[in-house]
C-alpha cells in the first residue's frame, strides 16, 4: 500500500457531481419527512381529542412560523416524490448512463424548484 497517496478529508474542497447532491438531498428529505410525520401526528391527535385541542391546533397553524414549517415539510415531500420518480424511471432502465444520470438530476432539481415555489405561493 502506498502511504504517499494524497488524502483529501476537507469536505469543503471536494467537488461532488450533481448526482451526488440529488442523492444526498433525497436522503435528507426522507429524514425530514420521518420527523415531520411525528409532529403532524401529534397535531392530529391533539385536534381530535377535544374541541379546545382543535381550536389550539387551528390557531397554531395560522402563524407565519407554522406556515413556514408546513412549507418546509411539503417541500421535502415534493422533492422526495420527484427524486423517487426518477429512481423508479432508472429502475426501468432509462437514464442509467452517466449522461442520463446527470440529466435526470438536473431535471429533478429544476422540477422540484418550480413545484416548491408554486407550493410557497399557494400556502401564502
Coordinates of N, CA and C in Angstrom, one line a residue:
X1 N 0.8 -1.2 0.0 CA 0.0 0.0 0.0 C 0.9 1.2 0.0
X2 N 0.6 2.2 -0.9 CA 1.4 3.4 -1.0 C 0.9 4.4 0.0
X3 N 1.7 4.7 1.0 CA 1.3 5.7 2.0 C 1.5 7.1 1.6
X4 N 2.1 7.3 0.4 CA 2.3 8.7 -0.1 C 1.1 9.2 -0.9
X5 N 0.1 8.4 -0.9 CA -1.1 8.8 -1.7 C -1.7 10.0 -1.0
X6 N -2.2 11.0 -1.8 CA -2.8 12.2 -1.2 C -4.2 11.9 -0.6
X7 N -4.5 12.4 0.5 CA -5.8 12.1 1.1 C -6.4 13.5 1.4
X8 N -7.6 13.7 0.8 CA -8.4 14.9 1.0 C -9.6 14.7 1.9
X9 N -9.5 15.1 3.1 CA -10.6 14.9 4.1 C -11.3 16.2 4.3
X10 N -11.0 17.3 3.6 CA -11.7 18.6 3.8 C -12.9 18.6 2.9
X11 N -14.1 18.4 3.5 CA -15.3 18.2 2.8 C -15.7 19.5 2.0
X12 N -15.2 20.7 2.4 CA -15.5 21.9 1.7 C -14.8 22.0 0.4
X13 N -13.7 21.3 0.2 CA -13.0 21.4 -1.1 C -13.3 20.2 -2.1
X14 N -14.0 19.2 -1.6 CA -14.4 18.1 -2.5 C -15.5 18.6 -3.5
X15 N -15.3 18.4 -4.8 CA -16.2 18.7 -5.8 C -17.1 17.5 -6.1
X16 N -18.3 17.5 -5.6 CA -19.2 16.3 -5.9 C -20.0 16.6 -7.2
X17 N -20.3 15.5 -7.9 CA -21.2 15.6 -9.1 C -22.6 15.9 -8.7
X18 N -23.4 16.4 -9.6 CA -24.8 16.8 -9.3 C -25.6 15.6 -8.9
X19 N -25.2 14.4 -9.4 CA -26.0 13.2 -9.0 C -25.8 12.9 -7.5
X20 N -24.6 13.2 -6.9 CA -24.4 13.1 -5.5 C -25.2 14.0 -4.7
X21 N -25.4 15.3 -5.2 CA -26.2 16.2 -4.4 C -27.7 15.8 -4.4
X22 N -28.2 15.3 -5.6 CA -29.6 14.9 -5.6 C -29.8 13.7 -4.7
X23 N -28.8 12.8 -4.6 CA -28.9 11.6 -3.8 C -28.9 12.0 -2.3
X24 N -28.0 12.9 -2.0 CA -27.9 13.4 -0.6 C -29.2 14.1 -0.2
X25 N -29.7 14.9 -1.0 CA -30.9 15.7 -0.7 C -32.1 14.7 -0.6
X26 N -32.1 13.6 -1.4 CA -33.2 12.7 -1.3 C -33.2 12.0 0.1
X27 N -32.0 11.7 0.6 CA -31.9 11.1 1.9 C -32.3 12.1 3.0
X28 N -31.8 13.3 2.8 CA -32.2 14.3 3.8 C -33.7 14.6 3.9
X29 N -34.3 14.6 2.7 CA -35.7 14.9 2.6 C -36.5 13.7 3.3
X30 N -36.0 12.5 3.1 CA -36.6 11.3 3.8 C -36.5 11.4 5.3
X31 N -35.4 11.9 5.8 CA -35.3 12.1 7.3 C -36.2 13.2 7.8
X32 N -36.3 14.3 7.0 CA -37.2 15.4 7.4 C -38.7 14.9 7.4
X33 N -39.0 14.1 6.4 CA -40.4 13.5 6.4 C -40.6 12.6 7.6
X34 N -39.7 11.8 7.9 CA -39.8 10.9 9.1 C -40.1 11.7 10.4
X35 N -39.3 12.8 10.6 CA -39.5 13.6 11.8 C -40.8 14.4 11.7
X36 N -41.1 14.9 10.4 CA -42.3 15.7 10.2 C -43.6 15.0 10.4
X37 N -43.6 13.7 10.1 CA -44.8 12.9 10.3 C -45.1 12.7 11.8
X38 N -44.1 12.6 12.6 CA -44.3 12.5 14.0 C -44.9 13.8 14.5
X39 N -44.5 15.0 14.1 CA -45.0 16.2 14.5 C -46.5 16.4 14.0
X40 N -46.7 16.0 12.8 CA -48.1 16.2 12.3 C -49.0 15.2 12.9
X41 N -48.6 14.0 13.3 CA -49.4 13.0 14.0 C -49.8 13.5 15.4
X42 N -48.8 14.2 16.0 CA -49.1 14.8 17.4 C -50.2 15.9 17.2
X43 N -50.1 16.7 16.2 CA -51.1 17.8 16.0 C -52.4 17.1 15.6
X44 N -52.5 16.1 14.9 CA -53.7 15.4 14.6 C -54.3 14.8 15.8
X45 N -53.5 14.2 16.6 CA -54.0 13.6 17.9 C -54.6 14.7 18.8
X46 N -53.9 15.8 18.9 CA -54.4 16.9 19.7 C -55.7 17.5 19.2
X47 N -55.8 17.6 17.9 CA -57.0 18.2 17.3 C -58.2 17.2 17.4
X48 N -58.0 15.9 17.5 CA -59.1 15.0 17.6 C -59.5 14.7 19.1
X49 N -58.7 15.1 20.1 CA -59.1 14.8 21.4 C -60.2 15.6 22.0
X50 N -60.3 16.9 21.6 CA -61.4 17.8 22.1 C -61.5 19.0 21.2
X51 N -62.6 19.7 21.4 CA -62.9 20.9 20.7 C -61.8 22.0 21.0
X52 N -61.4 22.0 22.2 CA -60.4 23.0 22.6 C -59.0 22.7 21.9
X53 N -58.7 21.4 21.8 CA -57.5 21.0 21.2 C -57.5 21.3 19.7
X54 N -58.7 21.2 19.1 CA -58.8 21.5 17.7 C -58.6 23.0 17.5
X55 N -59.2 23.8 18.4 CA -59.0 25.3 18.3 C -57.6 25.7 18.5
X56 N -56.9 25.0 19.4 CA -55.4 25.3 19.6 C -54.6 25.0 18.4
X57 N -54.9 23.8 17.8 CA -54.1 23.5 16.6 C -54.4 24.4 15.4
X58 N -55.7 24.7 15.3 CA -56.1 25.7 14.2 C -55.4 27.0 14.4
X59 N -55.4 27.5 15.6 CA -54.7 28.8 15.9 C -53.2 28.7 15.7
X60 N -52.6 27.6 16.0 CA -51.2 27.4 15.8 C -50.8 27.4 14.4
X61 N -51.7 26.8 13.6 CA -51.4 26.6 12.1 C -51.5 27.9 11.3
X62 N -52.1 28.9 11.9 CA -52.3 30.2 11.2 C -51.1 31.1 11.4
X63 N -50.2 30.8 12.3 CA -49.0 31.6 12.5 C -48.0 31.5 11.3
X64 N -47.2 32.6 11.0 CA -46.3 32.5 9.9 C -45.2 31.4 10.1
X65 N -44.8 31.2 11.4 CA -43.8 30.2 11.6 C -44.3 28.8 11.3
X66 N -45.6 28.5 11.6 CA -46.2 27.2 11.3 C -46.4 27.1 9.8
X67 N -46.7 28.2 9.1 CA -46.8 28.1 7.7 C -45.4 27.8 7.0
X68 N -44.4 28.4 7.6 CA -43.0 28.1 7.1 C -42.6 26.6 7.3
X69 N -43.0 26.1 8.5 CA -42.7 24.7 8.8 C -43.5 23.8 7.9
X70 N -44.7 24.1 7.7 CA -45.5 23.3 6.8 C -45.0 23.3 5.4
X71 N -44.6 24.5 4.9 CA -44.0 24.7 3.6 C -42.7 23.8 3.5
X72 N -41.9 23.8 4.6 CA -40.7 23.0 4.6 C -41.0 21.5 4.5
X73 N -42.0 21.1 5.3 CA -42.3 19.7 5.2 C -42.9 19.3 3.9
X74 N -43.7 20.1 3.3 CA -44.3 19.8 2.0 C -43.2 19.9 0.9
X75 N -42.3 20.8 1.1 CA -41.2 20.9 0.1 C -40.3 19.6 0.1
X76 N -40.1 19.1 1.3 CA -39.3 17.8 1.5 C -40.1 16.7 0.8
X77 N -41.4 16.7 1.0 CA -42.3 15.7 0.4 C -42.2 15.7 -1.1
X78 N -42.3 16.9 -1.6 CA -42.3 17.1 -3.1 C -41.0 16.7 -3.7
X79 N -39.9 17.2 -3.1 CA -38.6 16.8 -3.6 C -38.4 15.3 -3.5
X80 N -38.8 14.7 -2.4 CA -38.6 13.2 -2.2 C -39.5 12.5 -3.3
X81 N -40.6 13.0 -3.6 CA -41.5 12.4 -4.6 C -40.9 12.5 -6.0
X82 N -40.4 13.7 -6.4 CA -39.8 13.8 -7.7 C -38.5 13.0 -7.8
X83 N -37.7 13.0 -6.8 CA -36.5 12.1 -6.8 C -36.8 10.6 -6.8
X84 N -37.9 10.3 -6.1 CA -38.3 8.9 -6.1 C -38.8 8.4 -7.5
X85 N -39.5 9.3 -8.2 CA -40.0 9.0 -9.5 C -38.8 8.8 -10.4
X86 N -37.7 9.6 -10.2 CA -36.5 9.5 -11.0 C -35.9 8.1 -10.8
X87 N -35.9 7.7 -9.5 CA -35.3 6.3 -9.2 C -36.2 5.2 -9.8
X88 N -37.5 5.4 -9.8 CA -38.4 4.4 -10.5 C -38.1 4.3 -12.0
X89 N -37.9 5.5 -12.6 CA -37.6 5.5 -14.0 C -36.3 4.8 -14.3
X90 N -35.3 5.1 -13.4 CA -34.0 4.5 -13.6 C -34.1 2.9 -13.4
X91 N -35.0 2.5 -12.5 CA -35.2 1.1 -12.3 C -35.7 0.4 -13.5
X92 N -36.4 1.2 -14.4 CA -36.9 0.6 -15.7 C -35.8 0.6 -16.7
X93 N -34.6 1.1 -16.4 CA -33.5 1.0 -17.3 C -33.3 2.3 -18.2
X94 N -34.1 3.3 -17.8 CA -34.0 4.6 -18.5 C -33.1 5.6 -17.8
X95 N -32.1 6.1 -18.4 CA -31.2 7.1 -17.8 C -30.1 6.5 -16.9
X96 N -29.7 5.3 -17.1 CA -28.7 4.7 -16.3 C -27.3 5.0 -16.6
X97 N -27.1 5.7 -17.8 CA -25.7 6.1 -18.1 C -25.3 7.3 -17.3
X98 N -24.0 7.7 -17.4 CA -23.5 8.8 -16.7 C -24.2 10.1 -17.2
X99 N -24.4 10.2 -18.5 CA -25.0 11.4 -19.1 C -26.5 11.4 -18.7
X100 N -27.1 10.3 -18.7 CA -28.6 10.2 -18.3 C -28.8 10.5 -16.9
X101 N -27.8 10.0 -16.0 CA -27.9 10.3 -14.6 C -27.8 11.8 -14.3
X102 N -26.8 12.5 -15.0 CA -26.7 13.9 -14.8 C -27.9 14.7 -15.3
X103 N -28.4 14.3 -16.5 CA -29.6 14.9 -17.0 C -30.8 14.7 -16.1
X104 N -31.0 13.5 -15.6 CA -32.0 13.2 -14.6 C -31.9 14.0 -13.3
X105 N -30.7 14.2 -12.8 CA -30.5 15.0 -11.6 C -30.9 16.5 -11.9
X106 N -30.5 17.0 -13.1 CA -30.8 18.4 -13.4 C -32.3 18.5 -13.5
X107 N -33.0 17.6 -14.1 CA -34.5 17.6 -14.2 C -35.1 17.6 -12.8
X108 N -34.6 16.7 -11.9 CA -35.2 16.6 -10.6 C -35.0 18.0 -9.9
X109 N -33.9 18.6 -10.0 CA -33.7 19.9 -9.3 C -34.6 20.9 -9.9
X110 N -34.7 21.0 -11.2 CA -35.5 22.0 -11.9 C -37.0 21.8 -11.5
X111 N -37.5 20.6 -11.7 CA -38.9 20.4 -11.4 C -39.2 20.6 -10.0
X112 N -38.3 20.2 -9.1 CA -38.6 20.4 -7.6 C -38.6 21.9 -7.3
X113 N -37.7 22.6 -7.8 CA -37.6 24.1 -7.5 C -38.9 24.7 -8.0
X114 N -39.4 24.4 -9.2 CA -40.6 25.0 -9.7 C -41.8 24.7 -8.8
X115 N -41.9 23.4 -8.5 CA -43.1 22.9 -7.7 C -43.0 23.5 -6.3
X116 N -41.8 23.6 -5.7 CA -41.7 24.1 -4.3 C -42.0 25.6 -4.3
X117 N -41.6 26.4 -5.3 CA -42.0 27.8 -5.4 C -43.5 27.9 -5.6
X118 N -44.1 27.1 -6.4 CA -45.6 27.2 -6.6 C -46.3 26.8 -5.3
X119 N -45.7 25.9 -4.5 CA -46.3 25.5 -3.3 C -46.2 26.7 -2.3
X120 N -45.1 27.4 -2.3 CA -45.0 28.5 -1.4 C -46.0 29.6 -1.7
X121 N -46.2 29.8 -3.0 CA -47.2 30.8 -3.4 C -48.6 30.4 -3.0
X122 N -48.9 29.0 -3.1 CA -50.2 28.5 -2.7 C -50.4 28.6 -1.2
X123 N -49.4 28.4 -0.4 CA -49.5 28.4 1.1 C -49.7 29.8 1.6
X124 N -49.0 30.8 1.0 CA -49.1 32.2 1.4 C -50.0 32.9 0.5

